[in-house]
Amino acid sequence: MTKPQEVRTWRVGVAGLGTVGGGLLDFLASRPDFAPAGGRVVVTGVSARSRSRPRAVDISRLAWFDDPVSLAQSPDTDIFVELIGGSDGPAKAAVEAALGAGKAVVTANKALIAEHGAALAALAEAKGVSLLFEAAVMGGVPAVKTVREALVGDEIRSLSGILNGTCNYILTEMETTGSAFSDVLAEAQRLGYAEADPTMDVGGFDAAHKITILAALAFGGSPNFAAAEVEGITGVDLLDIRLAGDLGYRIKLIASAERAGEGARVQVRPFLVRKTHPIAQADGALNALFIEGDRIGRIFLQGPGAGAGPTAAAVAADIADVMAGARRPVFQAPAASLQPCAPSAGTAAVGRGYIRVMVRDEPGVLASVSEELAEAGVSIESFLQKPPGETPGVPIVMTTHAVAEAVLAAAVDRIGRLPAVLEPPRLLHIASI
Ligand SMILES: NC(=O)c1ccc[n+]([C@@H]2O[C@H](COP(=O)([O-])OP(=O)(O)OC[C@H]3O[C@@H](n4cnc5c(N)ncnc54)[C@H](OP(=O)(O)O)[C@@H]3O)[C@@H](O)[C@H]2O)c1
């Protein structure tokens, strides 16, 4: 016999009814049995830009709010779900309003958390309410909970991830079809895989928002997007994809965070990753995350980083956490005690490099290139020379042993000034995972 229990109803206000918001309403409509912690979830109000736009789910019986701030402050909203997007503007105003009114907030907005996470966490903690954002990183893959909760008993050393499906799709297509970046991007836009303005994705900024959040959780700081080093995939050349392939590597846009002195270094760059590494095998629009910890060793997560269903499932999991009363600091410690994540002053970045130099096919060129590297103290690990082909000049490719990145960059700069070198050399970094 079970005792009859009072069932609490949680009234949810959803701002943003696009891909994720629509997916959430669809999920909640199709799962009337979704009753985490014994509570009931009822969507009471919604907000979007256009009231008349046709929606996949019937919203005619829900209260409509032109202004998401009013929905956030409504006495009928217990949990405010922000699915509008953007680091500022209506999303930020509405989240601040909800927290200020003492309401729990669930959001999928990585830009907002990466750029304003510290202040929002302080507000949430001052009001004693939850601010949860599982869907903001890797969509349906539970990366936030894994780093913030499941691995809290370990010391995370590094995180390396493929956190932007659009870039991974483009790089995979370039490799498999032999098409140039601009052609694959145009096709991805035609198919709806890439935005009309692809800057956030191909510029590396979307991945940088996500790794900024994970770094804060992993290394016990507050998100510091301004300190992230960001390079996107617009400069990735098909020739380098082919040559890296000949050397046993794939080029992937890797978002990484690693301890640097007392702090952490956060970067997004196209990296060469050994083909046999699980990260190199995450193809197409997949997301992947490789975590190294002192005690736990290595963990690999992979799955759908976007899409209505997976992302809505992550939002629903956060709603469940609010209902269960889970209460912990928004990041790893109370917001007021956190320092922004950044490398300690004086920590030199060290890594292995891939250098591709286009040279005139004449005697002595190879010797002059190797001399520049030797003089700088850069030691060559492997070397590849291709016969003259369709390109003007001959590509010489070298990979190096680990060396200070600044030393490597200066040596490559000098190589670019040698008379037989036909164009600025290409320097890429080799992932240390
Ligand atoms: N799409 C994904 O797979 C995915 C995955 C992970 C995280 N996210 C994050 O989830 C959030 C939502 O993304 P999405 O892809 O669902 O975006 P979306 O499809 O573009 O939808 C955005 C929604 O916000 C509404 N909106 C825009 N301006 C508004 C305003 N001033 N007031 C009220 N509503 C407003 C839009 O209204 P209308 O419908 O009337 O235009 C639309 O319903 C973003 O932070 C995104 O980064 C998305």
Short mmCIF file of C-alpha atoms and ligand atoms in Angstrom, two decimals:
data_model
loop_
_atom_site.label_atom_id
_atom_site.label_comp_id
_atom_site.label_asym_id
_atom_site.label_seq_id
_atom_site.Cartn_x
_atom_site.Cartn_y
_atom_site.Cartn_z
CA MET A 1 0.00 0.00 0.00
CA THR A 2 1.34 3.42 -0.85
CA LYS A 3 0.08 6.47 0.96
CA PRO A 4 -1.68 9.05 -1.24
CA GLN A 5 0.72 11.93 -1.65
CA GLU A 6 0.12 15.51 -2.56
CA VAL A 7 1.30 16.06 -6.13
CA ARG A 8 2.93 19.41 -6.71
CA THR A 9 2.25 21.08 -10.05
CA TRP A 10 5.16 22.99 -11.57
CA ARG A 11 4.07 25.73 -13.93
CA VAL A 12 6.53 26.21 -16.75
CA GLY A 13 6.85 29.28 -18.96
CA VAL A 14 8.61 28.70 -22.28
CA ALA A 15 10.18 31.66 -24.11
CA GLY A 16 11.27 30.76 -27.64
CA LEU A 17 9.26 28.29 -29.73
CA GLY A 18 11.77 27.52 -32.48
CA THR A 19 13.72 24.28 -32.92
CA VAL A 20 14.30 23.65 -29.22
CA GLY A 21 11.21 25.35 -27.78
CA GLY A 22 9.00 23.52 -30.28
CA GLY A 23 10.80 20.27 -29.42
CA LEU A 24 10.16 20.82 -25.70
CA LEU A 25 6.43 21.50 -26.15
CA ASP A 26 6.20 18.43 -28.37
CA PHE A 27 7.99 16.30 -25.75
CA LEU A 28 5.79 17.51 -22.89
CA ALA A 29 2.61 17.05 -24.95
CA SER A 30 3.60 13.51 -25.90
CA ARG A 31 4.68 12.52 -22.37
CA PRO A 32 1.84 13.32 -19.95
CA ASP A 33 3.48 10.70 -17.69
CA PHE A 34 6.63 12.84 -17.35
CA ALA A 35 6.47 13.31 -13.58
CA PRO A 36 9.99 13.60 -12.20
CA ALA A 37 10.25 13.56 -8.41
CA GLY A 38 6.53 12.83 -8.29
CA GLY A 39 5.62 16.32 -9.53
CA ARG A 40 3.45 17.39 -12.45
CA VAL A 41 4.70 19.64 -15.27
CA VAL A 42 2.26 22.04 -16.89
CA VAL A 43 3.21 24.60 -19.50
CA THR A 44 1.20 27.68 -18.57
CA GLY A 45 2.62 30.40 -20.80
CA VAL A 46 4.70 30.91 -23.93
CA SER A 47 6.46 33.74 -25.70
CA ALA A 48 7.97 34.09 -29.17
CA ARG A 49 8.39 36.86 -31.72
CA SER A 50 5.37 36.10 -33.87
CA ARG A 51 2.05 35.00 -32.36
CA SER A 52 0.59 34.13 -35.75
CA ARG A 53 3.42 31.90 -36.98
CA PRO A 54 2.18 28.30 -37.43
CA ARG A 55 3.61 26.00 -34.72
CA ALA A 56 3.94 22.24 -34.74
CA VAL A 57 2.23 22.08 -31.33
CA ASP A 58 -1.11 23.70 -30.53
CA ILE A 59 -0.48 26.70 -28.27
CA SER A 60 -3.97 28.20 -28.48
CA ARG A 61 -4.81 27.24 -24.89
CA LEU A 62 -1.61 28.62 -23.41
CA ALA A 63 -1.23 32.19 -22.17
CA TRP A 64 0.64 34.21 -24.79
CA PHE A 65 3.23 36.85 -23.83
CA ASP A 66 4.57 39.29 -26.42
CA ASP A 67 7.37 40.13 -24.01
CA PRO A 68 9.43 37.25 -22.54
CA VAL A 69 10.23 39.44 -19.51
CA SER A 70 6.51 39.50 -18.60
CA LEU A 71 6.37 35.70 -18.92
CA ALA A 72 9.47 35.43 -16.70
CA GLN A 73 7.82 37.61 -14.03
CA SER A 74 4.32 36.14 -14.30
CA PRO A 75 2.91 34.81 -11.01
CA ASP A 76 1.88 31.72 -13.02
CA THR A 77 5.49 30.82 -13.90
CA ASP A 78 7.42 28.62 -11.43
CA ILE A 79 10.18 27.56 -13.86
CA PHE A 80 11.22 29.89 -16.68
CA VAL A 81 12.69 28.14 -19.73
CA GLU A 82 14.68 30.44 -22.03
CA LEU A 83 15.05 29.11 -25.59
CA ILE A 84 15.40 32.36 -27.53
CA GLY A 85 19.19 32.54 -27.87
CA GLY A 86 21.77 35.31 -28.04
CA SER A 87 24.12 36.58 -25.36
CA ASP A 88 22.22 39.82 -24.80
CA GLY A 89 18.86 41.32 -25.74
CA PRO A 90 15.57 39.65 -24.80
CA ALA A 91 17.13 36.36 -23.62
CA LYS A 92 19.36 38.08 -21.05
CA ALA A 93 16.64 40.51 -19.94
CA ALA A 94 14.15 37.68 -19.42
CA VAL A 95 16.60 35.41 -17.54
CA GLU A 96 17.59 38.29 -15.26
CA ALA A 97 13.92 39.09 -14.67
CA ALA A 98 13.09 35.48 -13.82
CA LEU A 99 16.01 35.06 -11.42
CA GLY A 100 15.31 38.48 -9.91
CA ALA A 101 11.74 37.35 -9.25
CA GLY A 102 13.04 34.22 -7.50
CA LYS A 103 12.18 31.73 -10.25
CA ALA A 104 14.27 28.78 -11.36
CA VAL A 105 15.70 29.17 -14.88
CA VAL A 106 16.53 26.49 -17.44
CA THR A 107 18.26 27.62 -20.63
CA ALA A 108 19.98 26.14 -23.70
CA ASN A 109 21.77 29.43 -24.37
CA LYS A 110 25.57 28.91 -24.43
CA ALA A 111 26.31 32.46 -25.53
CA LEU A 112 24.44 33.85 -22.50
CA ILE A 113 26.12 31.53 -19.97
CA ALA A 114 29.61 31.84 -21.49
CA GLU A 115 29.45 35.64 -21.55
CA HIS A 116 27.32 36.47 -18.50
CA GLY A 117 27.41 33.24 -16.46
CA ALA A 118 29.22 34.71 -13.46
CA ALA A 119 26.75 37.56 -12.91
CA LEU A 120 23.72 35.35 -13.55
CA ALA A 121 25.06 32.70 -11.15
CA ALA A 122 25.53 35.37 -8.46
CA LEU A 123 21.92 36.51 -8.97
CA ALA A 124 20.56 32.95 -8.88
CA GLU A 125 22.50 32.19 -5.68
CA ALA A 126 21.42 35.44 -4.03
CA LYS A 127 17.80 34.50 -4.74
CA GLY A 128 18.30 30.84 -3.77
CA VAL A 129 17.09 29.47 -7.12
CA SER A 130 18.51 27.11 -9.76
CA LEU A 131 20.09 28.20 -13.03
CA LEU A 132 20.59 25.11 -15.21
CA PHE A 133 21.96 24.82 -18.77
CA GLU A 134 22.57 21.16 -19.70
CA ALA A 135 21.33 21.73 -23.27
CA ALA A 136 23.76 24.62 -23.84
CA VAL A 137 26.70 22.25 -24.42
CA MET A 138 26.49 19.27 -26.81
CA GLY A 139 22.68 19.32 -27.06
CA GLY A 140 21.49 15.88 -26.05
CA VAL A 141 24.84 14.61 -24.69
CA PRO A 142 25.05 15.06 -20.92
CA ALA A 143 28.36 16.91 -20.90
CA VAL A 144 27.47 19.51 -18.26
CA LYS A 145 26.20 17.01 -15.71
CA THR A 146 29.14 14.71 -16.38
CA VAL A 147 31.68 17.44 -15.71
CA ARG A 148 29.83 19.29 -12.94
CA GLU A 149 28.39 16.35 -11.05
CA ALA A 150 29.61 12.90 -12.05
CA LEU A 151 33.31 13.82 -12.11
CA VAL A 152 33.33 16.15 -9.13
CA GLY A 153 35.31 13.53 -7.16
CA ASP A 154 38.19 13.68 -9.63
CA GLU A 155 40.65 16.32 -10.80
CA ILE A 156 40.00 16.92 -14.48
CA ARG A 157 43.24 17.49 -16.40
CA SER A 158 41.90 18.29 -19.83
CA LEU A 159 38.82 18.37 -22.03
CA SER A 160 38.98 18.09 -25.81
CA GLY A 161 35.84 18.18 -27.86
CA ILE A 162 34.16 18.44 -31.19
CA LEU A 163 31.47 20.82 -30.02
CA ASN A 164 30.14 22.26 -33.27
CA GLY A 165 28.31 19.86 -35.58
CA THR A 166 28.27 22.28 -38.53
CA CYS A 167 32.07 22.53 -38.61
CA ASN A 168 32.45 18.79 -38.16
CA TYR A 169 30.03 18.20 -41.02
CA ILE A 170 31.94 20.62 -43.29
CA LEU A 171 35.37 19.11 -42.48
CA THR A 172 34.03 15.57 -42.95
CA GLU A 173 32.50 16.49 -46.32
CA MET A 174 35.70 18.19 -47.47
CA GLU A 175 37.65 15.04 -46.65
CA THR A 176 35.24 12.56 -48.16
CA THR A 177 34.19 14.47 -51.29
CA GLY A 178 37.40 16.41 -51.97
CA SER A 179 35.42 19.67 -52.23
CA ALA A 180 36.74 23.05 -51.08
CA PHE A 181 35.50 24.75 -47.89
CA SER A 182 33.39 27.38 -49.69
CA ASP A 183 31.60 24.76 -51.85
CA VAL A 184 30.79 22.53 -48.88
CA LEU A 185 29.57 25.52 -46.85
CA ALA A 186 27.27 26.63 -49.68
CA GLU A 187 25.83 23.10 -49.95
CA ALA A 188 25.38 22.89 -46.15
CA GLN A 189 23.48 26.20 -46.24
CA ARG A 190 21.30 24.94 -49.08
CA LEU A 191 20.45 21.80 -47.07
CA GLY A 192 19.77 23.84 -43.89
CA TYR A 193 22.73 22.38 -41.95
CA ALA A 194 24.42 25.78 -41.74
CA GLU A 195 22.95 29.19 -40.88
CA ALA A 196 22.63 31.91 -43.54
CA ASP A 197 25.19 33.81 -41.44
CA PRO A 198 27.60 31.00 -40.51
CA THR A 199 30.10 33.18 -38.60
CA MET A 200 29.28 31.85 -35.11
CA ASP A 201 29.82 28.29 -36.30
CA VAL A 202 32.68 28.40 -38.83
CA GLY A 203 34.45 31.19 -36.93
CA GLY A 204 34.75 28.86 -33.92
CA PHE A 205 32.75 31.14 -31.58
CA ASP A 206 29.92 28.68 -30.90
CA ALA A 207 32.41 25.97 -29.89
CA ALA A 208 34.28 28.57 -27.82
CA HIS A 209 31.12 29.44 -25.87
CA LYS A 210 30.63 25.76 -25.06
CA ILE A 211 34.21 24.97 -24.02
CA THR A 212 34.25 28.18 -21.94
CA ILE A 213 31.34 26.77 -19.93
CA LEU A 214 32.89 23.31 -19.56
CA ALA A 215 36.24 24.81 -18.52
CA ALA A 216 34.58 26.82 -15.75
CA LEU A 217 32.88 23.66 -14.46
CA ALA A 218 35.97 21.48 -14.78
CA PHE A 219 38.53 23.86 -13.31
CA GLY A 220 36.48 25.62 -10.66
CA GLY A 221 36.35 29.12 -12.12
CA SER A 222 33.76 31.33 -13.69
CA PRO A 223 33.24 31.36 -17.49
CA ASN A 224 35.65 33.73 -19.19
CA PHE A 225 34.83 33.85 -22.88
CA ALA A 226 37.16 36.82 -23.43
CA ALA A 227 40.19 34.64 -22.54
CA ALA A 228 39.38 31.92 -25.10
CA GLU A 229 41.77 31.69 -28.07
CA VAL A 230 39.55 31.19 -31.11
CA GLU A 231 40.37 30.18 -34.67
CA GLY A 232 37.69 28.73 -36.92
CA ILE A 233 37.80 26.54 -40.02
CA THR A 234 37.58 29.15 -42.78
CA GLY A 235 41.33 28.84 -43.43
CA VAL A 236 41.39 25.03 -43.59
CA ASP A 237 42.72 24.06 -46.99
CA LEU A 238 41.77 20.85 -48.78
CA LEU A 239 45.46 20.27 -49.47
CA ASP A 240 46.19 20.15 -45.72
CA ILE A 241 43.32 17.70 -45.15
CA ARG A 242 44.91 15.42 -47.78
CA LEU A 243 48.48 15.81 -46.54
CA ALA A 244 47.46 15.35 -42.90
CA GLY A 245 45.65 12.20 -44.04
CA ASP A 246 48.85 10.91 -45.65
CA LEU A 247 50.58 11.38 -42.29
CA GLY A 248 47.86 9.46 -40.43
CA TYR A 249 45.83 12.42 -39.11
CA ARG A 250 42.41 14.03 -39.60
CA ILE A 251 41.81 17.75 -39.22
CA LYS A 252 39.07 18.49 -36.70
CA LEU A 253 37.89 21.71 -35.06
CA ILE A 254 38.85 20.92 -31.48
CA ALA A 255 37.68 22.93 -28.51
CA SER A 256 40.04 22.25 -25.64
CA ALA A 257 40.57 23.28 -22.05
CA GLU A 258 43.56 22.24 -20.00
CA ARG A 259 45.21 23.24 -16.79
CA ALA A 260 47.81 25.97 -17.29
CA GLY A 261 49.64 26.70 -14.05
CA GLU A 262 47.02 27.51 -11.41
CA GLY A 263 44.54 28.41 -14.14
CA ALA A 264 43.29 26.97 -17.41
CA ARG A 265 43.88 27.55 -21.11
CA VAL A 266 40.84 27.47 -23.36
CA GLN A 267 41.19 27.33 -27.12
CA VAL A 268 39.33 26.42 -30.29
CA ARG A 269 41.41 25.60 -33.36
CA PRO A 270 41.65 23.22 -36.27
CA PHE A 271 43.91 20.47 -34.89
CA LEU A 272 45.44 17.39 -36.43
CA VAL A 273 44.12 14.36 -34.54
CA ARG A 274 45.54 10.87 -35.05
CA LYS A 275 43.06 8.87 -37.17
CA THR A 276 42.88 6.08 -34.61
CA HIS A 277 41.76 8.41 -31.79
CA PRO A 278 38.01 8.16 -31.00
CA ILE A 279 37.63 11.94 -31.49
CA ALA A 280 38.95 11.63 -35.06
CA GLN A 281 36.27 9.05 -35.77
CA ALA A 282 33.35 11.30 -34.80
CA ASP A 283 32.19 12.31 -38.25
CA GLY A 284 29.41 14.34 -39.83
CA ALA A 285 27.33 16.45 -37.46
CA LEU A 286 28.27 14.37 -34.39
CA ASN A 287 29.66 15.98 -31.25
CA ALA A 288 32.28 14.27 -29.08
CA LEU A 289 34.08 15.00 -25.83
CA PHE A 290 37.24 13.38 -24.50
CA ILE A 291 37.90 13.95 -20.80
CA GLU A 292 41.13 13.12 -18.97
CA GLY A 293 41.11 12.97 -15.19
CA ASP A 294 43.74 12.16 -12.58
CA ARG A 295 41.92 9.17 -11.12
CA ILE A 296 39.23 8.31 -13.62
CA GLY A 297 41.59 8.12 -16.58
CA ARG A 298 39.88 8.73 -19.91
CA ILE A 299 36.20 9.15 -20.69
CA PHE A 300 34.66 9.57 -24.11
CA LEU A 301 31.18 10.95 -24.80
CA GLN A 302 29.68 11.12 -28.27
CA GLY A 303 26.26 11.91 -29.65
CA PRO A 304 23.86 14.42 -31.19
CA GLY A 305 24.98 17.94 -30.31
CA ALA A 306 21.86 19.59 -31.72
CA GLY A 307 18.36 18.96 -33.01
CA ALA A 308 14.91 19.39 -31.52
CA GLY A 309 14.56 15.97 -29.86
CA PRO A 310 17.98 15.58 -28.21
CA THR A 311 18.18 19.20 -27.06
CA ALA A 312 14.62 19.20 -25.68
CA ALA A 313 15.46 16.01 -23.75
CA ALA A 314 18.34 17.85 -22.07
CA VAL A 315 16.06 20.80 -21.22
CA ALA A 316 13.52 18.35 -19.75
CA ALA A 317 16.26 16.77 -17.62
CA ASP A 318 17.05 20.19 -16.14
CA ILE A 319 13.35 20.79 -15.42
CA ALA A 320 13.38 17.44 -13.61
CA ASP A 321 16.37 18.56 -11.54
CA VAL A 322 14.60 21.75 -10.48
CA MET A 323 11.56 19.70 -9.46
CA ALA A 324 13.72 17.26 -7.50
CA GLY A 325 15.10 20.19 -5.54
CA ALA A 326 18.70 19.60 -6.57
CA ARG A 327 20.60 22.50 -5.10
CA ARG A 328 24.27 23.14 -5.72
CA PRO A 329 26.20 26.21 -6.80
CA VAL A 330 25.67 27.09 -10.47
CA PHE A 331 29.35 26.38 -11.14
CA GLN A 332 31.57 24.40 -8.73
CA ALA A 333 31.58 26.91 -5.88
CA PRO A 334 29.54 29.94 -4.84
CA ALA A 335 29.77 32.53 -7.62
CA ALA A 336 31.20 35.22 -5.34
CA SER A 337 34.28 33.06 -4.65
CA LEU A 338 35.13 32.27 -8.30
CA GLN A 339 37.96 33.70 -10.36
CA PRO A 340 37.52 33.95 -14.15
CA CYS A 341 39.15 30.96 -15.90
CA ALA A 342 42.45 31.98 -17.54
CA PRO A 343 46.00 30.62 -17.83
CA SER A 344 48.36 31.69 -15.00
CA ALA A 345 50.69 34.48 -16.06
CA GLY A 346 53.96 33.16 -17.51
CA THR A 347 52.71 29.69 -18.49
CA ALA A 348 54.17 29.00 -21.95
CA ALA A 349 51.99 27.06 -24.36
CA VAL A 350 53.80 23.98 -25.69
CA GLY A 351 52.71 21.68 -28.48
CA ARG A 352 53.53 19.76 -31.62
CA GLY A 353 53.19 21.39 -35.01
CA TYR A 354 52.37 20.56 -38.63
CA ILE A 355 54.07 22.87 -41.12
CA ARG A 356 53.32 22.93 -44.84
CA VAL A 357 55.62 24.97 -47.03
CA MET A 358 55.12 25.49 -50.78
CA VAL A 359 58.54 25.82 -52.39
CA ARG A 360 60.13 26.11 -55.82
CA ASP A 361 61.38 22.71 -56.89
CA GLU A 362 65.13 23.49 -56.74
CA PRO A 363 68.21 22.10 -54.94
CA GLY A 364 68.97 23.26 -51.38
CA VAL A 365 65.42 24.35 -50.46
CA LEU A 366 64.84 21.53 -48.03
CA ALA A 367 68.16 22.21 -46.32
CA SER A 368 67.33 25.90 -45.83
CA VAL A 369 63.92 25.11 -44.35
CA SER A 370 65.38 22.53 -41.95
CA GLU A 371 68.15 24.96 -40.96
CA GLU A 372 65.61 27.57 -39.88
CA LEU A 373 63.90 25.00 -37.67
CA ALA A 374 67.18 23.67 -36.26
CA GLU A 375 68.37 27.20 -35.42
CA ALA A 376 65.16 27.84 -33.52
CA GLY A 377 65.58 24.55 -31.62
CA VAL A 378 62.55 22.95 -33.30
CA SER A 379 63.07 19.26 -33.83
CA ILE A 380 61.42 17.57 -36.81
CA GLU A 381 59.48 14.40 -36.04
CA SER A 382 58.38 13.39 -39.54
CA PHE A 383 58.75 14.68 -43.03
CA LEU A 384 56.77 14.32 -46.25
CA GLN A 385 57.54 15.65 -49.72
CA LYS A 386 55.06 15.27 -52.54
CA PRO A 387 56.08 15.16 -56.19
CA PRO A 388 55.18 18.25 -58.26
CA GLY A 389 51.46 18.05 -59.08
CA GLU A 390 48.57 20.36 -59.75
CA THR A 391 49.79 23.05 -57.32
CA PRO A 392 52.37 25.67 -58.31
CA GLY A 393 55.52 24.57 -56.49
CA VAL A 394 56.03 21.51 -54.31
CA PRO A 395 54.58 21.07 -50.84
CA ILE A 396 57.02 20.09 -48.09
CA VAL A 397 55.35 18.95 -44.90
CA MET A 398 56.92 18.45 -41.50
CA THR A 399 55.58 17.52 -38.11
CA THR A 400 57.57 18.61 -35.08
CA HIS A 401 58.22 17.37 -31.57
CA ALA A 402 56.71 19.41 -28.74
CA VAL A 403 58.09 22.94 -28.56
CA ALA A 404 56.98 26.34 -27.23
CA GLU A 405 54.24 27.54 -29.59
CA ALA A 406 55.76 31.04 -29.78
CA VAL A 407 59.13 29.58 -30.88
CA LEU A 408 57.44 27.46 -33.54
CA ALA A 409 55.40 30.39 -34.87
CA ALA A 410 58.52 32.60 -35.10
CA ALA A 411 60.46 29.88 -36.98
CA VAL A 412 57.59 29.39 -39.43
CA ASP A 413 57.46 33.13 -39.98
CA ARG A 414 61.18 33.13 -40.90
CA ILE A 415 60.68 30.16 -43.23
CA GLY A 416 58.02 32.20 -45.04
CA ARG A 417 60.65 34.81 -45.88
CA LEU A 418 63.06 32.36 -47.61
CA PRO A 419 63.42 33.21 -51.33
CA ALA A 420 62.32 29.77 -52.57
CA VAL A 421 59.11 29.79 -50.51
CA LEU A 422 56.15 30.68 -52.73
CA GLU A 423 53.39 31.48 -50.22
CA PRO A 424 53.04 31.93 -46.44
CA PRO A 425 53.60 28.52 -44.82
CA ARG A 426 50.64 26.86 -43.08
CA LEU A 427 51.09 26.05 -39.40
CA LEU A 428 48.57 23.80 -37.70
CA HIS A 429 48.81 22.21 -34.28
CA ILE A 430 48.71 18.52 -33.45
CA ALA A 431 46.36 17.56 -30.62
CA SER A 432 48.15 16.21 -27.56
CA ILE A 433 45.38 13.69 -26.86
N1 LIG B 1 18.88 24.24 -32.44
C1 LIG B 1 19.59 23.39 -31.71
O1 LIG B 1 19.73 22.22 -32.07
C2 LIG B 1 20.21 23.84 -30.43
C3 LIG B 1 21.04 22.95 -29.71
C4 LIG B 1 21.59 23.36 -28.49
C5 LIG B 1 21.32 24.62 -28.01
N2 LIG B 1 20.53 25.49 -28.74
C6 LIG B 1 20.26 26.82 -28.20
O2 LIG B 1 18.87 26.92 -27.92
C7 LIG B 1 18.45 28.26 -28.10
C8 LIG B 1 17.29 28.29 -29.12
O3 LIG B 1 17.78 27.79 -30.35
P1 LIG B 1 16.79 27.39 -31.55
O4 LIG B 1 17.62 26.67 -32.54
O5 LIG B 1 15.57 26.76 -31.01
O6 LIG B 1 16.46 28.84 -32.12
P2 LIG B 1 15.34 29.24 -33.19
O7 LIG B 1 14.83 28.03 -33.88
O8 LIG B 1 15.90 30.35 -33.98
O9 LIG B 1 14.17 29.80 -32.26
C9 LIG B 1 14.27 31.00 -31.56
C10 LIG B 1 12.92 31.32 -30.94
O10 LIG B 1 13.06 32.52 -30.20
C11 LIG B 1 11.97 33.37 -30.52
N3 LIG B 1 12.35 34.77 -30.34
C12 LIG B 1 13.27 35.49 -31.03
N4 LIG B 1 13.30 36.75 -30.57
C13 LIG B 1 12.38 36.81 -29.56
C14 LIG B 1 11.93 37.84 -28.72
N5 LIG B 1 12.43 39.07 -28.78
N6 LIG B 1 10.97 37.55 -27.80
C15 LIG B 1 10.45 36.31 -27.72
N7 LIG B 1 10.84 35.29 -28.50
C16 LIG B 1 11.78 35.55 -29.41
C17 LIG B 1 11.62 33.06 -31.97
O11 LIG B 1 10.30 33.47 -32.23
P3 LIG B 1 9.57 33.16 -33.65
O12 LIG B 1 9.39 31.67 -33.70
O13 LIG B 1 8.26 33.86 -33.53
O14 LIG B 1 10.47 33.71 -34.70
C18 LIG B 1 11.81 31.54 -31.97
O15 LIG B 1 10.62 30.91 -31.55
C19 LIG B 1 19.69 29.05 -28.53
O16 LIG B 1 20.30 29.60 -27.40
C20 LIG B 1 20.59 27.97 -29.12
O17 LIG B 1 21.95 28.32 -29.06
C21 LIG B 1 19.98 25.13 -29.93
#
